[in-house]
Amino acid sequence: MNTEQSEQLFAQSLKKIPGGVNSPVRAFRAVGRNPLFIKNAKGCQITDVDGNSYIDYVCSWGPGILGHAHPAVTEAAVRACREGMTFGAPTEKELILAEMLCEAVPSMDKVRLVNSGTEAVMSAVRAARGYTGRDYIIKFQGNYHGHSDGLLVRAGSGALTTAAPDSSGVPEGIIKYTLVADYNREESVKELMEQYEGKIAAVLVEPVAANMGVVPPEDGFLPFLRSITEQYGAVLIFDEVITGFRLGYGGAQEYFGVTPDMTVLGKIIGGGMPLAAYGGKKEIMDLVSPAGSVYQAGTLSGNPVATAAGIETLKQLKAHPEYYQQIGEAAEKIAETLRQTAKEKKYPLWVNQIGSLLCAFHTENPVRDFESAFRSDTKAYARYFNRMLEGGVYLAPSQFEAMFVSVAHTPEIVEQTCQVIRELKEECFTNA
Ligand code: KE4
């Protein structure tokens, strides 16, 4: 596979950009090779600057649920560009998107649009603290909520793969208010709620953990969080940046039938453009400036081009509920092929799949929490990643991420992917 152009661009990028990339996980460090520079993408195909094409299961880490360069979404964004890219003033598109989000997401009475998941989570936590008058929050080890200071505590995703899960540069005085519990372990939450009774503003959770690889909630875990936050007067915040409009049009809260007090959204709702949102109960959201005393602002919040792409994306998903069954079945077929192939080759592999999210953990143990996920063999994952890449399949360059399936992954493409998996050489599925 010729990657000459990528190598040259990477060498030059290293001179001007930290690590040569604008987000750590893109550096491919966890898979022992230099990153590919992408030229363009269409549907489920992504093409690098050397002309190599791959079947893309990163989908830009989730936004690409309709596939790359979807004609209607692209046209909507281009049309919006022609009318002026940003005004710093309210537009009708923001209202249309806000109404769509509040109609789709059970917990959302009101919503504020921002530009990234990080910004949305940071703002939601501030609103929860403003609403309760309390300082502490509980998050879960291995959950990732973006890179705001107070949330870079035993975080997942790139923080697990490259940097320390607790970033340097974050004052102790800030992270002391971030308590860490164990995902899927109710006892760890109960202990903190009792120990810090009356001081916990919010419990923040990924309703499906997708930044330690994919780890679905155990039966009862989300209802437990709903009940214990009600019992102790804490705000329950679902970080649905990945699961929102991914597990279904109503996200994880509709899928599991558990309604939080606040929800954070991102990725899909921008259709590939920088757009995220936080929202929830009216009595909380009416505290957000200028309606109330919780300040939050943004030059490009609700940007006309991003909202145009987001509206069109949600319109497509709403008009085609069958998409969710299609992408779920595709993910199921890939998961089953991985399990079957590993079994035949007597290779330790545990595959979690829920809806169109899946992850192949290179470990023989069941992966049901952070500890079991973290025991995975990351070197084995790197071998698997590189073999699949050579086979023309582009996976997340880290064991602790998700595989995303899009509407553009047709049955023929899924079968082609499964064939690559079945043909994985022995040396990939070895314990060496
Ligand atoms: P952004 O600030 O990257 O838009 O969103 C942060 C975020 C918040 N919450 C969840 C559940 C998330 O998964 C993310 C970001 N996801 C990672 C991938 N696991 C983004 C990829 C990257 O960091 O480059």
Short mmCIF file of C-alpha atoms and ligand atoms in Angstrom, two decimals:
data_model
loop_
_atom_site.label_atom_id
_atom_site.label_comp_id
_atom_site.label_asym_id
_atom_site.label_seq_id
_atom_site.Cartn_x
_atom_site.Cartn_y
_atom_site.Cartn_z
CA MET A 1 0.00 0.00 0.00
CA ASN A 2 1.68 3.22 -1.15
CA THR A 3 1.39 5.93 1.52
CA GLU A 4 4.13 8.26 0.27
CA GLN A 5 1.99 11.41 0.10
CA SER A 6 0.56 10.78 3.57
CA GLU A 7 4.06 10.33 4.96
CA GLN A 8 5.23 13.59 3.38
CA LEU A 9 2.21 15.55 4.63
CA PHE A 10 2.62 14.05 8.09
CA ALA A 11 6.32 14.99 8.25
CA GLN A 12 5.43 18.58 7.33
CA SER A 13 2.44 18.67 9.70
CA LEU A 14 4.65 17.64 12.60
CA LYS A 15 6.51 20.92 12.16
CA LYS A 16 3.41 23.07 12.64
CA ILE A 17 0.79 21.03 14.48
CA PRO A 18 1.31 19.20 17.82
CA GLY A 19 1.73 15.52 16.97
CA GLY A 20 0.91 16.42 13.37
CA VAL A 21 -2.82 16.17 14.02
CA ASN A 22 -5.68 18.25 15.38
CA SER A 23 -7.02 15.51 17.61
CA PRO A 24 -4.77 12.93 19.32
CA VAL A 25 -6.48 9.68 18.35
CA ARG A 26 -5.99 10.57 14.66
CA ALA A 27 -2.22 10.21 15.09
CA PHE A 28 -2.50 6.39 14.82
CA ARG A 29 0.02 6.05 17.66
CA ALA A 30 -1.96 3.20 19.24
CA VAL A 31 -1.64 1.15 16.04
CA GLY A 32 2.06 1.76 15.45
CA ARG A 33 1.97 3.57 12.13
CA ASN A 34 1.74 7.10 10.77
CA PRO A 35 -1.70 8.46 9.96
CA LEU A 36 -3.27 8.49 6.52
CA PHE A 37 -4.16 11.89 5.14
CA ILE A 38 -7.63 11.78 3.62
CA LYS A 39 -8.40 13.40 0.28
CA ASN A 40 -12.14 12.77 0.06
CA ALA A 41 -14.98 10.40 0.87
CA LYS A 42 -18.30 9.36 -0.66
CA GLY A 43 -20.86 7.02 0.88
CA CYS A 44 -18.93 4.49 2.93
CA GLN A 45 -15.72 4.84 0.89
CA ILE A 46 -12.88 7.03 2.12
CA THR A 47 -9.84 7.80 -0.08
CA ASP A 48 -6.41 8.91 1.08
CA VAL A 49 -4.03 11.31 -0.68
CA ASP A 50 -2.19 8.37 -2.27
CA GLY A 51 -5.39 7.18 -3.92
CA ASN A 52 -5.99 4.20 -1.60
CA SER A 53 -9.70 3.66 -0.90
CA TYR A 54 -11.14 1.93 2.14
CA ILE A 55 -14.51 0.95 3.55
CA ASP A 56 -14.86 3.48 6.38
CA TYR A 57 -16.11 2.29 9.80
CA VAL A 58 -14.93 5.40 11.64
CA CYS A 59 -17.51 7.63 9.89
CA SER A 60 -15.73 10.65 11.41
CA TRP A 61 -16.32 9.10 14.88
CA GLY A 62 -20.09 8.97 14.43
CA PRO A 63 -21.48 11.94 12.44
CA GLY A 64 -21.49 10.00 9.19
CA ILE A 65 -24.60 7.89 9.82
CA LEU A 66 -25.94 8.65 6.29
CA GLY A 67 -22.55 8.10 4.64
CA HIS A 68 -20.11 10.71 3.40
CA ALA A 69 -21.16 13.57 1.07
CA HIS A 70 -24.84 12.66 1.19
CA PRO A 71 -26.35 14.64 -1.75
CA ALA A 72 -29.24 16.23 0.18
CA VAL A 73 -27.07 17.15 3.18
CA THR A 74 -24.30 18.53 0.97
CA GLU A 75 -26.78 20.58 -1.09
CA ALA A 76 -28.36 22.00 2.08
CA ALA A 77 -24.96 23.11 3.39
CA VAL A 78 -23.89 24.59 0.03
CA ARG A 79 -27.19 26.47 -0.28
CA ALA A 80 -26.72 27.87 3.23
CA CYS A 81 -23.16 28.96 2.41
CA ARG A 82 -24.45 30.96 -0.52
CA GLU A 83 -26.82 32.87 1.77
CA GLY A 84 -24.02 33.90 4.14
CA MET A 85 -22.06 31.60 6.43
CA THR A 86 -22.61 33.28 9.75
CA PHE A 87 -24.45 36.29 11.14
CA GLY A 88 -24.02 36.16 14.90
CA ALA A 89 -27.76 36.68 15.08
CA PRO A 90 -30.71 34.34 15.49
CA THR A 91 -31.99 32.52 12.40
CA GLU A 92 -35.05 30.42 11.61
CA LYS A 93 -32.87 27.34 11.05
CA GLU A 94 -31.87 27.36 14.73
CA LEU A 95 -35.53 27.34 15.70
CA ILE A 96 -36.31 24.52 13.25
CA LEU A 97 -33.45 22.39 14.58
CA ALA A 98 -34.34 23.18 18.21
CA GLU A 99 -37.94 22.10 17.59
CA MET A 100 -36.75 18.88 15.89
CA LEU A 101 -34.45 18.03 18.80
CA CYS A 102 -37.09 18.75 21.45
CA GLU A 103 -39.65 16.70 19.53
CA ALA A 104 -37.26 13.72 19.13
CA VAL A 105 -35.50 13.59 22.51
CA PRO A 106 -37.80 12.75 25.46
CA SER A 107 -35.81 14.78 28.04
CA MET A 108 -35.59 17.96 26.00
CA ASP A 109 -38.05 20.73 26.84
CA LYS A 110 -35.49 23.33 25.74
CA VAL A 111 -32.10 23.18 24.02
CA ARG A 112 -29.05 25.37 23.40
CA LEU A 113 -26.93 24.84 20.29
CA VAL A 114 -23.12 24.99 20.56
CA ASN A 115 -20.18 23.86 18.41
CA SER A 116 -18.71 20.72 19.98
CA GLY A 117 -19.54 17.91 22.36
CA THR A 118 -16.91 19.25 24.76
CA GLU A 119 -18.63 22.61 24.87
CA ALA A 120 -22.05 21.03 25.26
CA VAL A 121 -21.05 18.77 28.16
CA MET A 122 -19.15 21.58 29.89
CA SER A 123 -22.21 23.82 29.63
CA ALA A 124 -24.65 21.13 30.75
CA VAL A 125 -22.56 20.48 33.87
CA ARG A 126 -22.49 24.22 34.61
CA ALA A 127 -26.28 24.43 34.26
CA ALA A 128 -26.72 21.43 36.58
CA ARG A 129 -24.45 23.06 39.16
CA GLY A 130 -26.35 26.35 38.79
CA TYR A 131 -29.68 24.56 39.18
CA THR A 132 -28.72 22.55 42.28
CA GLY A 133 -26.27 24.99 43.86
CA ARG A 134 -23.96 22.03 44.36
CA ASP A 135 -20.35 21.57 43.18
CA TYR A 136 -19.55 17.86 42.87
CA ILE A 137 -20.31 15.67 39.85
CA ILE A 138 -19.98 11.93 39.32
CA LYS A 139 -18.58 10.60 36.06
CA PHE A 140 -17.52 7.06 35.14
CA GLN A 141 -14.02 5.74 34.51
CA GLY A 142 -13.52 5.24 30.79
CA ASN A 143 -16.38 7.51 29.82
CA TYR A 144 -15.23 10.41 27.66
CA HIS A 145 -17.04 13.73 27.66
CA GLY A 146 -14.65 15.96 25.74
CA HIS A 147 -11.64 17.83 27.05
CA SER A 148 -12.97 20.46 29.48
CA ASP A 149 -10.78 20.63 32.60
CA GLY A 150 -13.16 19.04 35.07
CA LEU A 151 -13.89 16.06 32.84
CA LEU A 152 -10.34 15.02 31.96
CA VAL A 153 -10.43 12.65 34.91
CA ARG A 154 -9.92 8.98 34.14
CA ALA A 155 -11.41 9.71 30.76
CA GLY A 156 -11.80 7.34 27.84
CA SER A 157 -11.17 7.60 24.09
CA GLY A 158 -7.90 9.29 23.15
CA ALA A 159 -7.17 10.05 26.81
CA LEU A 160 -6.95 6.27 27.32
CA THR A 161 -4.99 5.62 24.18
CA THR A 162 -2.40 8.37 24.08
CA ALA A 163 -2.21 10.82 27.00
CA ALA A 164 -2.72 9.98 30.65
CA PRO A 165 -6.41 9.70 31.46
CA ASP A 166 -5.80 12.65 33.78
CA SER A 167 -4.32 15.43 31.67
CA SER A 168 -1.52 17.66 32.95
CA GLY A 169 -2.38 21.35 33.14
CA VAL A 170 -5.59 20.79 35.07
CA PRO A 171 -5.53 22.32 38.57
CA GLU A 172 -6.23 19.96 41.46
CA GLY A 173 -8.74 22.52 42.71
CA ILE A 174 -10.91 21.82 39.68
CA ILE A 175 -10.79 18.04 39.46
CA LYS A 176 -11.45 17.60 43.18
CA TYR A 177 -15.11 18.19 42.34
CA THR A 178 -15.12 15.33 39.85
CA LEU A 179 -15.87 12.00 41.53
CA VAL A 180 -15.30 8.81 39.54
CA ALA A 181 -17.51 5.72 39.73
CA ASP A 182 -17.33 2.42 37.83
CA TYR A 183 -19.58 1.93 34.83
CA ASN A 184 -22.14 -0.86 35.34
CA ARG A 185 -21.24 -1.12 39.07
CA GLU A 186 -24.16 0.32 41.05
CA GLU A 187 -22.36 -0.02 44.39
CA SER A 188 -19.67 2.46 43.31
CA VAL A 189 -22.35 5.09 42.67
CA LYS A 190 -24.26 4.38 45.87
CA GLU A 191 -21.09 4.81 47.96
CA LEU A 192 -20.34 8.24 46.46
CA MET A 193 -23.93 9.44 46.71
CA GLU A 194 -23.99 8.51 50.42
CA GLN A 195 -20.53 9.92 51.15
CA TYR A 196 -21.26 13.23 49.39
CA GLU A 197 -24.97 13.43 50.23
CA GLY A 198 -26.38 16.84 49.42
CA LYS A 199 -23.23 17.91 47.53
CA ILE A 200 -23.61 16.15 44.16
CA ALA A 201 -24.98 18.34 41.39
CA ALA A 202 -25.08 15.71 38.66
CA VAL A 203 -24.33 12.20 37.52
CA LEU A 204 -22.93 12.30 33.98
CA VAL A 205 -22.95 9.08 31.98
CA GLU A 206 -22.64 7.74 28.44
CA PRO A 207 -25.83 5.62 28.34
CA VAL A 208 -23.85 3.23 26.16
CA ALA A 209 -20.15 3.54 26.95
CA ALA A 210 -18.46 3.97 23.56
CA ASN A 211 -15.11 5.45 24.54
CA MET A 212 -13.66 2.37 26.21
CA GLY A 213 -14.64 0.40 23.17
CA VAL A 214 -18.41 -0.30 23.22
CA VAL A 215 -19.83 -1.45 26.56
CA PRO A 216 -23.66 -1.44 26.80
CA PRO A 217 -25.31 -0.76 30.16
CA GLU A 218 -26.17 -3.88 32.19
CA ASP A 219 -29.93 -4.40 32.61
CA GLY A 220 -31.08 -2.12 35.37
CA PHE A 221 -28.05 0.17 35.41
CA LEU A 222 -29.70 3.15 33.74
CA PRO A 223 -32.97 2.77 35.72
CA PHE A 224 -30.78 2.59 38.85
CA LEU A 225 -29.06 5.88 37.93
CA ARG A 226 -32.47 7.45 37.29
CA SER A 227 -33.76 6.37 40.67
CA ILE A 228 -30.71 7.21 42.78
CA THR A 229 -30.35 10.70 41.25
CA GLU A 230 -34.02 11.35 42.03
CA GLN A 231 -33.48 10.05 45.57
CA TYR A 232 -30.51 12.39 46.20
CA GLY A 233 -31.71 15.40 44.19
CA ALA A 234 -28.90 15.21 41.61
CA VAL A 235 -29.36 15.99 37.91
CA LEU A 236 -29.01 12.95 35.62
CA ILE A 237 -27.19 13.92 32.43
CA PHE A 238 -27.01 11.51 29.48
CA ASP A 239 -24.06 12.25 27.25
CA GLU A 240 -25.61 11.13 23.95
CA VAL A 241 -23.01 12.70 21.71
CA ILE A 242 -22.50 9.23 20.20
CA THR A 243 -25.82 7.49 20.93
CA GLY A 244 -28.07 10.45 20.03
CA PHE A 245 -29.93 9.68 16.76
CA ARG A 246 -27.59 6.66 16.48
CA LEU A 247 -29.44 4.03 18.55
CA GLY A 248 -32.73 5.32 17.15
CA TYR A 249 -34.33 8.67 16.39
CA GLY A 250 -34.87 9.22 20.13
CA GLY A 251 -31.39 8.04 21.09
CA ALA A 252 -30.46 5.81 24.02
CA GLN A 253 -33.07 7.34 26.31
CA GLU A 254 -35.84 6.17 23.97
CA TYR A 255 -34.06 2.84 23.27
CA PHE A 256 -33.78 2.00 27.00
CA GLY A 257 -36.90 3.87 28.15
CA VAL A 258 -35.00 5.95 30.73
CA THR A 259 -35.44 9.74 30.62
CA PRO A 260 -32.63 11.83 32.15
CA ASP A 261 -32.99 15.44 33.32
CA MET A 262 -30.54 16.71 30.70
CA THR A 263 -29.07 15.38 27.46
CA VAL A 264 -25.98 16.29 25.48
CA LEU A 265 -25.95 15.74 21.71
CA GLY A 266 -23.34 16.17 18.98
CA LYS A 267 -21.90 14.41 15.93
CA ILE A 268 -24.99 13.25 13.95
CA ILE A 269 -27.04 16.40 14.68
CA GLY A 270 -24.53 18.48 12.72
CA GLY A 271 -24.50 16.14 9.73
CA GLY A 272 -20.71 16.45 9.65
CA MET A 273 -20.55 20.14 10.51
CA PRO A 274 -19.38 21.45 13.92
CA LEU A 275 -22.64 21.41 15.89
CA ALA A 276 -23.62 20.06 19.31
CA ALA A 277 -26.35 20.80 21.82
CA TYR A 278 -27.36 20.49 25.44
CA GLY A 279 -30.90 20.57 26.74
CA GLY A 280 -33.33 19.22 29.24
CA LYS A 281 -36.01 20.20 31.69
CA LYS A 282 -37.41 23.70 31.25
CA GLU A 283 -36.72 24.59 34.90
CA ILE A 284 -33.01 23.85 34.35
CA MET A 285 -32.60 25.33 30.87
CA ASP A 286 -34.39 28.55 31.85
CA LEU A 287 -31.40 29.23 34.09
CA VAL A 288 -29.13 29.57 31.04
CA SER A 289 -28.17 33.12 30.06
CA PRO A 290 -29.76 35.44 29.08
CA ALA A 291 -32.89 33.83 30.60
CA GLY A 292 -31.04 33.09 33.82
CA SER A 293 -27.75 33.29 35.68
CA VAL A 294 -25.78 30.40 34.12
CA TYR A 295 -23.57 32.04 31.53
CA GLN A 296 -22.75 30.34 28.21
CA ALA A 297 -22.12 31.92 24.81
CA GLY A 298 -20.57 31.27 21.40
CA THR A 299 -19.75 33.24 18.25
CA LEU A 300 -20.72 30.41 15.93
CA SER A 301 -23.39 28.78 18.07
CA GLY A 302 -26.31 27.66 15.89
CA ASN A 303 -24.31 28.48 12.77
CA PRO A 304 -26.54 28.65 9.65
CA VAL A 305 -24.42 26.20 7.59
CA ALA A 306 -24.15 23.69 10.41
CA THR A 307 -27.85 23.90 11.26
CA ALA A 308 -28.72 23.46 7.57
CA ALA A 309 -26.69 20.24 7.43
CA GLY A 310 -28.09 19.07 10.75
CA ILE A 311 -31.71 19.70 9.80
CA GLU A 312 -31.34 17.80 6.53
CA THR A 313 -29.63 14.90 8.29
CA LEU A 314 -32.40 14.58 10.87
CA LYS A 315 -35.05 14.94 8.14
CA GLN A 316 -33.50 11.97 6.30
CA LEU A 317 -33.40 9.87 9.49
CA LYS A 318 -36.98 10.77 10.44
CA ALA A 319 -38.26 9.99 6.94
CA HIS A 320 -36.51 6.59 6.93
CA PRO A 321 -37.00 4.81 10.27
CA GLU A 322 -36.06 1.63 8.40
CA TYR A 323 -32.47 2.87 8.33
CA TYR A 324 -32.03 1.93 11.99
CA GLN A 325 -32.97 -1.70 11.39
CA GLN A 326 -30.70 -1.78 8.33
CA ILE A 327 -27.59 -0.48 10.10
CA GLY A 328 -28.29 -2.60 13.18
CA GLU A 329 -28.51 -5.78 11.11
CA ALA A 330 -25.32 -4.84 9.27
CA ALA A 331 -23.47 -4.37 12.56
CA GLU A 332 -24.87 -7.66 13.84
CA LYS A 333 -23.58 -9.51 10.76
CA ILE A 334 -20.08 -8.04 11.16
CA ALA A 335 -20.09 -8.87 14.88
CA GLU A 336 -21.15 -12.46 14.20
CA THR A 337 -18.49 -12.89 11.50
CA LEU A 338 -15.82 -11.63 13.91
CA ARG A 339 -16.98 -14.06 16.63
CA GLN A 340 -17.19 -17.01 14.23
CA THR A 341 -13.80 -16.33 12.64
CA ALA A 342 -12.05 -15.91 16.00
CA LYS A 343 -13.68 -19.14 17.25
CA GLU A 344 -12.49 -21.09 14.20
CA LYS A 345 -8.95 -19.73 14.68
CA LYS A 346 -9.13 -20.35 18.43
CA TYR A 347 -8.35 -16.67 18.99
CA PRO A 348 -9.53 -14.77 22.12
CA LEU A 349 -11.96 -12.11 20.93
CA TRP A 350 -14.97 -10.59 22.69
CA VAL A 351 -17.34 -8.57 20.49
CA ASN A 352 -19.92 -6.15 21.88
CA GLN A 353 -22.59 -4.81 19.50
CA ILE A 354 -25.63 -2.66 20.10
CA GLY A 355 -27.51 -1.10 17.20
CA SER A 356 -24.98 0.16 14.65
CA LEU A 357 -22.18 0.36 17.23
CA LEU A 358 -19.74 -2.50 17.77
CA CYS A 359 -16.25 -3.22 19.08
CA ALA A 360 -13.94 -6.25 18.86
CA PHE A 361 -12.02 -6.52 22.15
CA HIS A 362 -8.84 -8.57 21.87
CA THR A 363 -9.42 -10.49 25.08
CA GLU A 364 -11.01 -13.78 26.01
CA ASN A 365 -13.02 -12.36 28.91
CA PRO A 366 -16.52 -10.96 28.60
CA VAL A 367 -16.22 -7.15 28.45
CA ARG A 368 -18.89 -5.64 30.67
CA ASP A 369 -17.08 -2.74 32.37
CA PHE A 370 -13.95 -0.61 32.22
CA GLU A 371 -11.67 -3.10 34.00
CA SER A 372 -12.46 -5.94 31.60
CA ALA A 373 -12.21 -3.64 28.58
CA PHE A 374 -8.86 -2.32 29.71
CA ARG A 375 -7.43 -5.83 29.92
CA SER A 376 -7.62 -6.10 26.12
CA ASP A 377 -4.41 -6.76 24.22
CA THR A 378 -3.78 -3.43 22.50
CA LYS A 379 -0.85 -4.84 20.50
CA ALA A 380 -3.11 -7.53 19.11
CA TYR A 381 -5.63 -4.84 18.25
CA ALA A 382 -2.89 -2.95 16.37
CA ARG A 383 -2.09 -6.09 14.30
CA TYR A 384 -5.81 -6.55 13.57
CA PHE A 385 -6.18 -2.86 12.61
CA ASN A 386 -3.25 -3.01 10.18
CA ARG A 387 -4.36 -6.28 8.56
CA MET A 388 -7.87 -4.92 8.09
CA LEU A 389 -6.45 -1.68 6.63
CA GLU A 390 -4.39 -3.67 4.13
CA GLY A 391 -7.60 -5.51 3.30
CA GLY A 392 -9.26 -2.18 2.52
CA VAL A 393 -11.21 -1.71 5.77
CA TYR A 394 -10.62 1.47 7.79
CA LEU A 395 -11.26 0.93 11.52
CA ALA A 396 -10.76 3.17 14.53
CA PRO A 397 -6.99 3.36 15.20
CA SER A 398 -7.49 2.38 18.85
CA GLN A 399 -8.93 -0.53 20.80
CA PHE A 400 -10.93 1.90 22.93
CA GLU A 401 -13.19 3.31 20.24
CA ALA A 402 -16.28 2.12 18.37
CA MET A 403 -16.94 0.78 14.90
CA PHE A 404 -19.73 2.85 13.32
CA VAL A 405 -21.97 1.46 10.57
CA SER A 406 -23.74 3.87 8.21
CA VAL A 407 -26.69 3.67 5.83
CA ALA A 408 -24.12 3.67 3.01
CA HIS A 409 -22.76 0.27 4.17
CA THR A 410 -24.90 -1.76 1.79
CA PRO A 411 -25.30 -5.56 2.21
CA GLU A 412 -22.70 -6.04 -0.56
CA ILE A 413 -20.21 -3.79 1.27
CA VAL A 414 -20.91 -5.58 4.56
CA GLU A 415 -20.32 -8.95 2.88
CA GLN A 416 -17.06 -7.60 1.41
CA THR A 417 -16.03 -6.53 4.95
CA CYS A 418 -16.91 -9.97 6.34
CA GLN A 419 -14.82 -11.60 3.61
CA VAL A 420 -11.80 -9.53 4.70
CA ILE A 421 -12.40 -10.66 8.29
CA ARG A 422 -12.67 -14.33 7.27
CA GLU A 423 -9.40 -14.05 5.33
CA LEU A 424 -7.46 -12.47 8.22
CA LYS A 425 -4.15 -14.24 8.27
CA GLU A 426 -3.22 -16.50 11.17
CA GLU A 427 -0.56 -14.02 12.31
CA CYS A 428 -3.24 -11.45 12.97
CA PHE A 429 -5.28 -13.69 15.18
CA THR A 430 -2.37 -14.94 17.23
CA ASN A 431 -1.38 -14.35 20.81
CA ALA A 432 2.15 -13.47 19.84
P1 KE4 B 1 -16.20 16.73 20.71
O1 KE4 B 1 -15.73 17.86 21.59
O2 KE4 B 1 -15.06 15.90 20.21
O3 KE4 B 1 -17.14 17.18 19.61
O4 KE4 B 1 -17.12 15.74 21.60
C1 KE4 B 1 -16.59 15.24 22.79
C2 KE4 B 1 -17.35 13.97 23.15
C3 KE4 B 1 -18.32 14.04 24.13
N1 KE4 B 1 -19.02 12.94 24.50
C4 KE4 B 1 -18.80 11.75 23.90
C5 KE4 B 1 -19.60 10.56 24.33
C6 KE4 B 1 -17.83 11.63 22.88
O5 KE4 B 1 -17.62 10.42 22.30
C7 KE4 B 1 -17.09 12.76 22.49
C8 KE4 B 1 -16.00 12.70 21.43
N2 KE4 B 1 -15.79 11.43 20.82
C9 KE4 B 1 -14.46 11.19 20.34
C10 KE4 B 1 -14.37 9.76 19.78
N3 KE4 B 1 -14.59 8.77 20.76
C11 KE4 B 1 -14.04 12.20 19.30
C12 KE4 B 1 -12.85 11.85 18.47
C13 KE4 B 1 -11.65 12.67 18.82
O6 KE4 B 1 -11.47 12.97 20.02
O7 KE4 B 1 -10.90 12.96 17.87
#
